[in-house]
Amino acid sequence: MAVIIGLLAGLGFIFIGTQYLTANMKQVVGPGFQRIVARATGHPLRASLVGIVAGATIQSTNAVTFIVIGLVSAGAATVRSAMPIVTWSYAGATLRLLLASFDLDLAILTGIAVIGLAFLVGYDRDARYRNLIAAMLGLFLLLYGVQMTVQSSTALRESETLRAVLAFADSFYFWGFIAGTALASVVQGQTVSVIAVALAAAGVLAIDQTFLIVVGANLGSGIMTVAQGANLKGTARQLNLYQLVLKLIGTVILLPLLTFEHYTGVPLVRALITGVTSDAALQVTAMHWLFQIVSAVTASAMNGPLFALVERWSPPTAEESLSKPLYINSLVEGQSVTAVTLAEQEQRRLVRRLPHFLDRARNNPGPTPDDDDTITNAVNASPADLRKAGDELARDIDTFLKRALQNPGTQAEQDALMGLWNSNQSLHGLHAALGAMGKNLLDLGKVPELAETAASLSEATHAMLTSVIAELESFDRHSITTIRALTGERSDVLRKMRQDLLSRAPDLNAEQRQQLWSTMDHLEQTAWLLRRLTLNLADGPLGATVRREALAGA
């Protein structure tokens, strides 16, 4: 009984230490580390080195992956440029396993003593050192757990029951692979490898089976990562799936080699590792490290096809497609004429989408044959998704225009850029007004007494938007007059509509009235912002000659 309790206690220290180490190292590295990761993307060699350092520092490849996923989601990196960081983080994370392979009794006790003194003098309460102390405590607890597991497992070697179980298991070569995969699907993969190190050092498991446990643990960690990221979508999920692909690559290469070596006796992987070291614990660590290197080197050579594969498995969502710029990029910020043209094209994408805020309220009319891909993505998207995607793209345009304005250019070019920047502020307002209006109209359409009014407001707003957009597409000297008429004052009409509605449906509750009044206010706000937007565009890059003629005839 004492042996079993000692073994379970050792495993408990391993689990607790792993959690303390990885959770607190994420806090230690902080935002500064994220900036380093962001700068490394786009440079394969630098990204690979940062991946190794990230894995060695945080000691959690899942944490590294989710840091990178956050950067990708924020638009600070692309999946393709970030893949080397994830690929090579596994090689760095092997450091924990290497430390667990050595007999470090004195170092462990010394470390715990130092941590105890840090607690005594209050460093654990200091925000500057709190997470680092907790992380180091986690490391020493993990290493102590390994030593305790080794000591407790040594006594099991004499157990006749264990011998009988292992003898039966040896009749089925792949049991270690299956056990490693199953365990790592619920427990961190490298933690399973740490346990394998302890059992190998105690002489409980044969080296063949510990190697298979390591391979299975790596595959299981990929499965667990995908399960943990089940709520991710689009490009955010691509790196999550890429981890599984990495593990499949290592498994597909090493499992057949180990199997062939076992049944034929031809010296391959096992012979290579046992030839390097005779220490069982270091052999397990070497196997784990070899798995990471084989996966990383193979994946680096197949970066393009692998990216295409994960992109096919998890293509960008419609919202992501709507929020990504098509025209603007940092390469043309210093070219004022080009910057004006591209920023205008990007804004036109946002303007053409505005009527689609009302699609669901208008019973999903669907795309037209002339709609481009970005408009097709906007059709039937929820008002909330359209607003979120539109605001994100408008923020990117804001940033682009601010940087372009910092570069020298003619006065006309600077004025055009300022006009586009002012238009962008109107677009932010239009997204807010139409997003709220689209949601309100959907809710009002479900109330029988208000369904007809909601439909009228939807059609009127849609007609105004599409007519103004048509004028912008064929802008000439008459367009300003037409747009002013289309976006004119509606207060009297809406006031009469409210009065008629109150007389026809006097039993409306306060919430329904408030929602209806708010919708009408959003309609007036939309008309005002649309008029302001189009005037800004007319003052911008629509053409000096047409602008003068249009304003003169207005």
Coordinates of C-alpha atoms in Angstrom, one line a residue:
M1 CA 0.0 0.0 0.0
A2 CA 2.8 2.4 0.8
V3 CA 4.3 1.8 -2.6
I4 CA 1.0 2.6 -4.4
I5 CA 0.5 5.8 -2.3
G6 CA 4.1 6.9 -3.0
L7 CA 3.6 6.3 -6.7
L8 CA 0.3 8.3 -6.7
A9 CA 1.9 11.0 -4.7
G10 CA 4.8 11.2 -7.2
L11 CA 2.3 11.5 -10.1
G12 CA 0.4 14.2 -8.1
F13 CA 3.6 16.3 -7.7
I14 CA 4.2 15.9 -11.5
F15 CA 0.7 17.1 -12.4
I16 CA 0.8 20.0 -9.9
G17 CA 4.3 21.0 -10.8
T18 CA 3.4 21.0 -14.5
Q19 CA 0.4 23.2 -14.0
Y20 CA 2.3 25.7 -11.8
L21 CA 5.2 25.8 -14.2
T22 CA 3.3 26.4 -17.5
A23 CA 0.5 28.7 -16.1
N24 CA 3.0 31.0 -14.4
M25 CA 5.6 31.1 -17.1
K26 CA 2.8 32.4 -19.4
Q27 CA 2.5 35.3 -17.0
V28 CA 6.2 35.8 -16.7
V29 CA 6.8 36.2 -20.4
G30 CA 4.0 38.7 -20.7
P31 CA 3.1 41.1 -23.6
G32 CA 6.8 41.7 -24.3
F33 CA 7.2 38.1 -25.4
Q34 CA 4.1 38.4 -27.6
R35 CA 5.8 41.4 -29.4
I36 CA 8.9 39.3 -30.0
V37 CA 6.8 36.5 -31.5
A38 CA 4.9 39.0 -33.7
R39 CA 8.2 40.5 -35.0
A40 CA 9.6 37.0 -35.8
T41 CA 6.7 36.0 -38.1
G42 CA 7.6 36.4 -41.7
H43 CA 11.3 35.4 -41.2
P44 CA 11.4 31.5 -41.2
L45 CA 14.8 31.2 -39.5
R46 CA 14.0 33.8 -36.9
A47 CA 10.6 32.3 -36.3
S48 CA 12.1 28.9 -35.8
L49 CA 14.6 30.2 -33.2
V50 CA 11.8 32.1 -31.4
G51 CA 9.8 28.9 -31.4
I52 CA 12.6 27.0 -29.7
V53 CA 13.1 29.8 -27.1
A54 CA 9.3 30.0 -26.6
G55 CA 8.9 26.3 -26.0
A56 CA 11.9 26.3 -23.6
T57 CA 10.7 29.3 -21.7
I58 CA 7.0 28.7 -21.3
Q59 CA 7.4 24.9 -21.3
S60 CA 3.9 24.5 -22.9
T61 CA 3.5 24.2 -26.6
N62 CA -0.2 24.7 -26.2
A63 CA 0.4 28.0 -24.6
V64 CA 2.8 29.0 -27.4
T65 CA 0.2 28.0 -30.0
F66 CA -2.5 30.0 -28.3
I67 CA -0.3 33.1 -28.1
V68 CA 0.3 32.8 -31.8
I69 CA -3.4 32.2 -32.5
G70 CA -4.1 35.4 -30.6
L71 CA -1.7 37.3 -32.9
V72 CA -3.3 35.7 -36.0
S73 CA -6.8 36.6 -34.9
A74 CA -5.6 40.2 -34.2
G75 CA -4.2 40.4 -37.7
A76 CA -0.6 40.8 -36.4
A77 CA 0.6 37.6 -38.2
T78 CA -0.6 35.1 -40.8
V79 CA -1.0 31.4 -40.3
R80 CA 1.7 30.6 -42.9
S81 CA 4.3 33.0 -41.3
A82 CA 3.5 31.8 -37.8
M83 CA 3.8 28.0 -38.6
P84 CA 7.6 27.8 -37.9
I85 CA 7.1 29.1 -34.4
V86 CA 4.6 26.4 -33.5
T87 CA 6.7 23.8 -35.4
W88 CA 9.9 24.4 -33.4
S89 CA 8.4 25.2 -30.0
Y90 CA 8.2 21.4 -29.4
A91 CA 12.0 21.1 -29.6
G92 CA 12.4 23.8 -27.0
A93 CA 9.8 22.3 -24.7
T94 CA 11.9 19.1 -24.3
L95 CA 14.0 21.0 -21.8
R96 CA 11.7 20.0 -19.0
L97 CA 11.9 16.4 -19.9
L98 CA 15.7 16.6 -20.1
L99 CA 15.9 18.0 -16.5
A100 CA 13.6 15.2 -15.4
S101 CA 16.1 12.6 -16.8
F102 CA 18.8 13.5 -14.4
D103 CA 19.2 12.6 -10.7
L104 CA 18.9 16.0 -9.2
D105 CA 18.0 15.2 -5.6
L106 CA 20.4 17.8 -4.1
A107 CA 19.5 20.5 -6.6
I108 CA 15.7 19.9 -6.1
L109 CA 16.0 20.2 -2.3
T110 CA 18.2 23.3 -2.6
G111 CA 15.7 24.9 -5.0
I112 CA 12.7 24.2 -2.7
A113 CA 14.7 25.7 0.2
V114 CA 15.4 28.8 -1.8
I115 CA 11.8 29.1 -2.8
G116 CA 10.8 28.7 0.8
L117 CA 13.1 31.5 1.8
A118 CA 11.5 33.7 -0.9
F119 CA 8.1 33.0 0.6
L120 CA 9.4 33.8 4.0
V121 CA 10.7 37.3 3.1
G122 CA 7.5 38.0 1.0
Y123 CA 8.7 37.9 -2.6
D124 CA 5.7 35.7 -3.4
R125 CA 3.5 38.8 -2.7
D126 CA 5.6 41.1 -4.9
A127 CA 4.0 41.4 -8.4
R128 CA 7.4 41.6 -10.0
Y129 CA 8.5 38.2 -8.7
R130 CA 5.2 36.4 -7.9
N131 CA 4.8 34.4 -11.1
L132 CA 8.5 33.6 -11.5
I133 CA 8.6 32.2 -8.0
A134 CA 5.5 30.1 -8.6
A135 CA 6.9 28.8 -11.9
M136 CA 10.2 27.8 -10.2
L137 CA 8.2 26.1 -7.5
G138 CA 6.3 24.2 -10.1
L139 CA 9.5 23.0 -11.8
F140 CA 11.0 21.8 -8.5
L141 CA 7.7 20.0 -7.6
L142 CA 7.7 18.4 -11.0
L143 CA 11.2 17.1 -10.6
Y144 CA 10.6 16.0 -7.0
G145 CA 7.6 14.1 -8.3
V146 CA 9.7 12.3 -10.9
Q147 CA 12.2 11.3 -8.2
M148 CA 9.4 10.0 -5.9
T149 CA 7.9 8.1 -8.8
V150 CA 11.2 6.5 -9.6
Q151 CA 11.8 5.5 -6.0
S152 CA 8.2 4.1 -5.6
S153 CA 8.3 2.3 -8.9
T154 CA 11.6 0.6 -8.1
A155 CA 9.8 -1.6 -5.6
L156 CA 7.3 -2.6 -8.2
R157 CA 9.9 -4.5 -10.2
E158 CA 9.7 -7.3 -7.6
S159 CA 5.9 -7.6 -8.0
E160 CA 4.8 -10.8 -9.5
T161 CA 1.5 -9.3 -10.5
L162 CA 3.3 -6.5 -12.4
R163 CA 5.6 -9.0 -14.1
A164 CA 2.6 -11.0 -15.2
V165 CA 0.8 -7.9 -16.6
L166 CA 3.9 -6.8 -18.5
A167 CA 4.6 -10.2 -19.8
F168 CA 1.0 -10.3 -21.2
A169 CA 1.4 -6.8 -22.6
D170 CA 4.7 -7.7 -24.3
S171 CA 2.7 -10.2 -26.4
F172 CA 1.1 -7.2 -28.1
Y173 CA 3.8 -4.9 -29.3
F174 CA 1.6 -1.8 -29.8
W175 CA 0.1 -1.6 -26.3
G176 CA 2.6 1.2 -25.3
F177 CA 1.6 3.3 -28.3
I178 CA -2.1 2.9 -27.6
A179 CA -1.6 3.6 -23.9
G180 CA 0.5 6.7 -24.6
T181 CA -2.1 8.0 -27.0
A182 CA -5.0 7.4 -24.7
L183 CA -3.3 9.0 -21.7
A184 CA -2.1 12.1 -23.6
S185 CA -5.6 12.7 -24.9
V186 CA -6.6 13.7 -21.4
V187 CA -3.2 14.6 -19.8
Q188 CA -0.6 16.9 -21.3
G189 CA 1.6 14.8 -23.7
Q190 CA 4.9 15.8 -22.3
T191 CA 3.6 14.9 -18.8
V192 CA 3.1 11.4 -20.0
S193 CA 6.6 11.4 -21.4
V194 CA 7.9 12.5 -17.9
I195 CA 6.1 9.6 -16.3
A196 CA 7.6 7.3 -18.9
V197 CA 11.1 8.7 -17.9
A198 CA 10.4 7.8 -14.3
L199 CA 9.2 4.3 -15.1
A200 CA 12.1 3.7 -17.4
A201 CA 14.6 4.9 -14.8
A202 CA 13.1 2.6 -12.3
G203 CA 13.4 -0.3 -14.7
V204 CA 9.7 -1.0 -14.7
L205 CA 9.1 -0.6 -18.4
A206 CA 11.3 -2.0 -21.2
I207 CA 12.8 0.5 -23.6
D208 CA 10.8 -0.6 -26.6
Q209 CA 7.5 0.1 -24.8
T210 CA 8.6 3.5 -23.4
F211 CA 9.6 4.5 -26.9
L212 CA 6.1 3.6 -28.1
I213 CA 4.6 5.4 -25.2
V214 CA 6.5 8.6 -26.2
V215 CA 5.2 8.3 -29.8
G216 CA 1.7 7.7 -28.6
A217 CA 1.9 10.6 -26.1
N218 CA 2.9 13.0 -28.9
L219 CA 0.0 11.9 -31.0
G220 CA -2.4 12.1 -28.0
S221 CA -1.2 15.7 -27.3
G222 CA -2.2 16.7 -30.9
I223 CA -5.6 15.1 -30.4
M224 CA -6.0 16.9 -27.0
T225 CA -5.0 20.3 -28.6
V226 CA -7.7 19.9 -31.3
A227 CA -10.2 19.0 -28.7
Q228 CA -9.3 22.1 -26.6
G229 CA -9.6 24.3 -29.6
A230 CA -13.0 22.9 -30.7
N231 CA -14.6 26.3 -30.3
L232 CA -12.1 28.0 -32.6
K233 CA -13.1 28.7 -36.2
G234 CA -11.5 29.9 -39.5
T235 CA -7.8 30.9 -39.4
A236 CA -7.7 30.7 -35.6
R237 CA -8.3 27.0 -35.8
Q238 CA -5.7 26.4 -38.6
L239 CA -2.8 26.5 -36.2
N240 CA -4.7 24.3 -33.8
L241 CA -5.1 21.7 -36.6
Y242 CA -1.5 22.2 -37.6
Q243 CA -0.4 20.8 -34.2
L244 CA -2.2 17.6 -35.0
V245 CA -0.6 17.4 -38.4
L246 CA 2.8 17.8 -36.9
K247 CA 2.1 14.9 -34.5
L248 CA 0.8 12.8 -37.3
I249 CA 3.9 13.4 -39.4
G250 CA 6.2 12.2 -36.5
T251 CA 4.0 9.2 -35.9
V252 CA 3.8 8.2 -39.5
I253 CA 7.6 8.3 -39.8
L254 CA 8.8 6.8 -36.5
L255 CA 6.1 4.2 -35.6
P256 CA 6.8 2.2 -38.8
L257 CA 10.6 2.5 -38.2
L258 CA 10.3 1.2 -34.6
T259 CA 8.0 -1.6 -35.7
F260 CA 10.3 -2.7 -38.5
E261 CA 13.3 -2.6 -36.2
H262 CA 11.4 -4.6 -33.5
Y263 CA 10.3 -7.4 -35.9
T264 CA 13.4 -7.6 -38.2
G265 CA 16.3 -6.6 -35.9
V266 CA 17.6 -4.2 -38.4
P267 CA 19.3 -1.4 -36.4
L268 CA 17.3 1.9 -36.8
V269 CA 15.9 4.3 -34.2
R270 CA 16.3 2.1 -31.1
A271 CA 19.9 1.3 -32.1
L272 CA 20.7 4.9 -32.7
I273 CA 19.4 6.1 -29.3
T274 CA 20.8 3.3 -27.2
G275 CA 24.2 3.8 -29.0
V276 CA 24.2 7.4 -27.9
T277 CA 23.4 6.8 -24.2
S278 CA 22.9 3.7 -22.0
D279 CA 20.9 5.7 -19.4
A280 CA 17.2 4.6 -19.7
A281 CA 15.8 8.0 -18.7
L282 CA 18.0 9.9 -21.2
Q283 CA 17.0 7.4 -23.9
V284 CA 13.3 8.3 -23.4
T285 CA 14.2 12.0 -23.5
A286 CA 16.2 11.4 -26.7
M287 CA 13.3 9.6 -28.3
H288 CA 11.0 12.5 -27.4
W289 CA 13.4 15.0 -28.8
L290 CA 13.9 12.9 -32.0
F291 CA 10.2 12.9 -32.5
Q292 CA 10.1 16.7 -32.4
I293 CA 13.1 17.2 -34.7
V294 CA 11.8 14.7 -37.3
S295 CA 8.3 16.4 -37.3
A296 CA 9.8 19.9 -37.4
V297 CA 12.3 19.2 -40.2
T298 CA 9.7 17.4 -42.3
A299 CA 7.0 20.0 -41.7
S300 CA 9.5 22.9 -42.6
A301 CA 10.2 21.2 -45.9
M302 CA 6.4 20.9 -46.6
N303 CA 5.3 24.3 -45.3
G304 CA 3.3 25.2 -48.4
P305 CA 1.4 22.0 -48.9
L306 CA 0.7 21.8 -45.1
F307 CA -0.7 25.3 -45.1
A308 CA -3.0 24.4 -48.0
L309 CA -4.1 21.4 -46.1
V310 CA -5.1 23.1 -42.9
E311 CA -6.6 26.0 -44.8
R312 CA -8.8 23.4 -46.6
W313 CA -9.8 21.9 -43.3
S314 CA -10.6 25.2 -41.7
P315 CA -11.1 27.9 -44.3
P316 CA -11.5 31.6 -43.2
T317 CA -15.0 32.4 -42.0
A318 CA -17.2 34.8 -43.9
E319 CA -16.6 37.3 -41.1
E320 CA -12.8 37.0 -41.5
S321 CA -13.1 37.5 -45.2
L322 CA -15.2 40.6 -44.7
S323 CA -12.7 42.1 -42.2
K324 CA -9.5 41.5 -44.2
P325 CA -8.2 44.3 -46.5
L326 CA -7.9 43.4 -50.2
Y327 CA -6.1 46.5 -51.5
I328 CA -4.2 48.4 -48.8
N329 CA -0.8 47.3 -47.5
S330 CA 2.2 48.8 -45.9
L331 CA 4.3 48.8 -49.1
V332 CA 2.3 51.7 -50.6
E333 CA 1.9 53.9 -47.6
G334 CA 4.6 56.2 -48.8
Q335 CA 3.1 56.5 -52.3
S336 CA 0.4 59.1 -51.9
V337 CA -1.3 58.8 -55.2
T338 CA -1.4 55.0 -54.9
A339 CA -2.5 55.2 -51.3
V340 CA -5.4 57.4 -52.2
T341 CA -6.6 55.0 -54.9
L342 CA -6.3 51.9 -52.8
A343 CA -7.9 53.4 -49.7
E344 CA -10.8 54.6 -51.8
Q345 CA -11.2 51.0 -53.2
E346 CA -11.2 49.6 -49.7
Q347 CA -13.8 52.1 -48.6
R348 CA -16.0 51.3 -51.6
R349 CA -16.1 47.7 -50.4
L350 CA -17.5 48.8 -47.1
V351 CA -20.0 51.2 -48.8
R352 CA -21.3 48.4 -51.1
R353 CA -22.0 46.2 -48.1
L354 CA -24.2 48.7 -46.2
P355 CA -27.6 47.5 -47.7
H356 CA -26.8 43.9 -46.5
F357 CA -27.3 45.0 -42.9
L358 CA -31.0 44.7 -43.8
D359 CA -30.9 41.3 -45.6
R360 CA -32.3 39.3 -42.7
A361 CA -35.0 41.8 -42.0
R362 CA -35.9 41.6 -45.7
N363 CA -36.2 37.8 -45.7
N364 CA -32.8 37.0 -47.1
P365 CA -33.1 38.2 -50.7
G366 CA -29.8 36.5 -51.6
P367 CA -26.9 37.6 -53.8
T368 CA -27.2 38.8 -57.4
P369 CA -25.2 37.3 -60.3
D370 CA -23.1 40.5 -60.4
D371 CA -22.0 40.4 -56.8
D372 CA -18.3 39.8 -56.1
D373 CA -17.0 37.4 -53.5
T374 CA -16.9 39.9 -50.7
I375 CA -20.5 41.0 -51.3
T376 CA -21.5 37.3 -51.4
N377 CA -20.0 36.8 -48.0
A378 CA -21.9 39.8 -46.7
V379 CA -25.3 38.5 -47.9
N380 CA -27.3 37.0 -45.1
A381 CA -24.5 37.7 -42.5
S382 CA -26.0 38.9 -39.2
P383 CA -26.0 42.6 -38.6
A384 CA -23.7 42.0 -35.6
D385 CA -21.2 40.1 -37.7
L386 CA -21.3 42.8 -40.5
R387 CA -20.7 45.5 -37.9
K388 CA -17.8 43.7 -36.2
A389 CA -16.1 42.9 -39.6
G390 CA -16.8 46.4 -41.0
D391 CA -15.4 48.1 -37.9
E392 CA -12.2 45.9 -38.0
L393 CA -11.6 46.8 -41.7
A394 CA -12.4 50.5 -41.1
R395 CA -9.8 50.5 -38.3
D396 CA -7.2 49.0 -40.7
I397 CA -8.1 51.8 -43.2
D398 CA -7.7 54.3 -40.4
T399 CA -4.2 53.1 -39.6
F400 CA -3.2 53.0 -43.2
L401 CA -4.4 56.6 -43.9
K402 CA -2.7 57.9 -40.7
R403 CA 0.6 56.4 -41.8
A404 CA 0.1 57.6 -45.4
L405 CA -0.5 61.2 -44.1
Q406 CA 2.9 61.1 -42.4
N407 CA 4.7 60.8 -45.7
P408 CA 5.4 63.9 -47.9
G409 CA 3.0 64.6 -50.8
T410 CA 1.3 67.4 -52.6
Q411 CA -1.4 69.5 -50.9
A412 CA -4.0 67.9 -53.2
E413 CA -2.9 64.4 -52.2
Q414 CA -2.9 65.2 -48.5
D415 CA -6.4 66.8 -48.8
A416 CA -7.6 63.6 -50.6
L417 CA -6.2 61.4 -47.8
M418 CA -7.9 63.6 -45.1
G419 CA -11.1 63.4 -47.0
L420 CA -10.9 59.6 -47.0
W421 CA -10.1 59.6 -43.3
N422 CA -13.2 61.7 -42.6
S423 CA -15.2 59.3 -44.7
N424 CA -13.9 56.5 -42.6
Q425 CA -15.3 58.1 -39.4
S426 CA -18.7 58.2 -41.1
L427 CA -18.4 54.5 -42.0
H428 CA -17.8 53.7 -38.3
G429 CA -21.0 55.6 -37.4
L430 CA -22.9 53.8 -40.2
H431 CA -21.8 50.4 -39.0
A432 CA -23.1 51.2 -35.5
A433 CA -26.4 52.7 -36.7
L434 CA -27.2 50.0 -39.3
G435 CA -26.0 47.2 -37.0
A436 CA -28.5 48.3 -34.3
M437 CA -31.2 49.0 -36.8
G438 CA -30.9 45.6 -38.5
K439 CA -31.2 43.8 -35.2
N440 CA -34.2 45.9 -34.1
L441 CA -36.0 45.3 -37.4
L442 CA -35.5 41.6 -37.0
D443 CA -37.1 41.8 -33.5
L444 CA -39.9 44.1 -34.6
G445 CA -40.8 41.9 -37.5
K446 CA -41.8 39.2 -35.1
V447 CA -44.5 41.4 -33.5
P448 CA -47.7 41.1 -35.5
E449 CA -48.7 44.7 -34.9
L450 CA -45.3 46.0 -36.0
A451 CA -44.4 43.6 -38.8
E452 CA -45.8 45.9 -41.6
T453 CA -44.0 49.0 -40.2
A454 CA -40.8 47.1 -39.8
A455 CA -41.0 45.9 -43.4
S456 CA -41.6 49.5 -44.6
L457 CA -38.7 50.8 -42.7
S458 CA -36.5 48.0 -44.0
E459 CA -37.5 48.6 -47.6
A460 CA -37.2 52.4 -47.3
T461 CA -33.7 52.3 -45.8
H462 CA -32.6 49.7 -48.3
A463 CA -33.8 51.7 -51.2
M464 CA -32.0 54.8 -49.9
L465 CA -28.8 52.9 -49.5
T466 CA -28.9 51.2 -52.9
S467 CA -29.8 54.4 -54.7
V468 CA -27.0 56.4 -53.1
I469 CA -24.5 53.6 -53.9
A470 CA -25.7 53.6 -57.5
E471 CA -25.0 57.4 -57.7
L472 CA -21.5 56.9 -56.3
E473 CA -20.8 54.2 -58.8
S474 CA -21.6 56.6 -61.7
F475 CA -20.7 59.9 -60.0
D476 CA -21.2 63.0 -62.2
R477 CA -22.1 66.6 -61.7
H478 CA -25.7 65.8 -60.9
S479 CA -24.9 63.2 -58.2
I480 CA -24.6 65.6 -55.3
T481 CA -28.1 67.0 -55.9
T482 CA -29.5 63.6 -56.2
I483 CA -27.8 62.3 -53.0
R484 CA -29.0 65.3 -51.0
A485 CA -32.5 64.5 -52.1
L486 CA -32.2 60.8 -51.2
T487 CA -30.8 61.5 -47.8
G488 CA -33.0 64.5 -47.0
E489 CA -34.7 65.3 -43.7
R490 CA -37.2 62.6 -42.6
S491 CA -38.4 63.9 -39.2
D492 CA -41.9 64.9 -40.3
V493 CA -42.5 61.6 -42.1
L494 CA -41.3 59.5 -39.2
R495 CA -43.3 61.6 -36.7
K496 CA -46.4 61.0 -38.7
M497 CA -45.6 57.3 -38.8
R498 CA -45.3 57.1 -35.1
Q499 CA -48.6 58.9 -34.5
D500 CA -50.4 56.6 -37.0
L501 CA -48.9 53.5 -35.3
L502 CA -50.0 54.6 -31.8
S503 CA -53.5 55.1 -33.0
R504 CA -53.6 51.7 -34.8
A505 CA -51.8 49.8 -32.0
P506 CA -52.3 51.5 -28.7
D507 CA -51.5 48.4 -26.7
L508 CA -47.8 48.3 -27.5
N509 CA -45.7 47.9 -24.4
A510 CA -42.9 50.3 -23.4
E511 CA -40.1 48.1 -24.7
Q512 CA -41.7 47.7 -28.1
R513 CA -42.2 51.4 -28.4
Q514 CA -38.7 52.2 -27.3
Q515 CA -37.3 49.7 -29.9
L516 CA -39.4 51.2 -32.7
W517 CA -38.5 54.8 -31.8
S518 CA -34.8 53.8 -31.6
T519 CA -35.1 52.2 -35.1
M520 CA -36.5 55.4 -36.5
D521 CA -33.7 57.4 -34.9
H522 CA -31.2 55.1 -36.4
L523 CA -32.8 55.6 -39.8
E524 CA -32.4 59.4 -39.5
Q525 CA -28.8 58.9 -38.3
T526 CA -28.1 56.7 -41.2
A527 CA -29.4 59.3 -43.7
W528 CA -27.3 62.1 -42.1
L529 CA -24.1 59.9 -42.0
L530 CA -24.7 58.8 -45.6
R531 CA -25.0 62.4 -46.8
R532 CA -21.8 63.3 -44.9
L533 CA -20.0 60.3 -46.2
T534 CA -20.8 61.0 -49.9
L535 CA -19.9 64.7 -49.6
N536 CA -16.5 63.7 -48.1
L537 CA -16.0 61.3 -51.0
A538 CA -17.0 64.0 -53.5
D539 CA -14.4 66.3 -51.9
G540 CA -11.8 63.5 -52.2
P541 CA -10.5 61.4 -55.0
L542 CA -13.5 61.3 -57.3
G543 CA -11.9 63.7 -59.6
A544 CA -11.3 67.5 -59.4
T545 CA -13.2 68.3 -62.7
V546 CA -16.3 66.4 -61.8
R547 CA -16.2 67.7 -58.3
R548 CA -16.1 71.3 -59.4
E549 CA -18.9 70.8 -61.9
A550 CA -21.1 68.9 -59.4
L551 CA -20.7 71.5 -56.6
A552 CA -21.2 74.3 -59.0
G553 CA -24.5 72.8 -60.2
A554 CA -25.7 71.9 -56.8

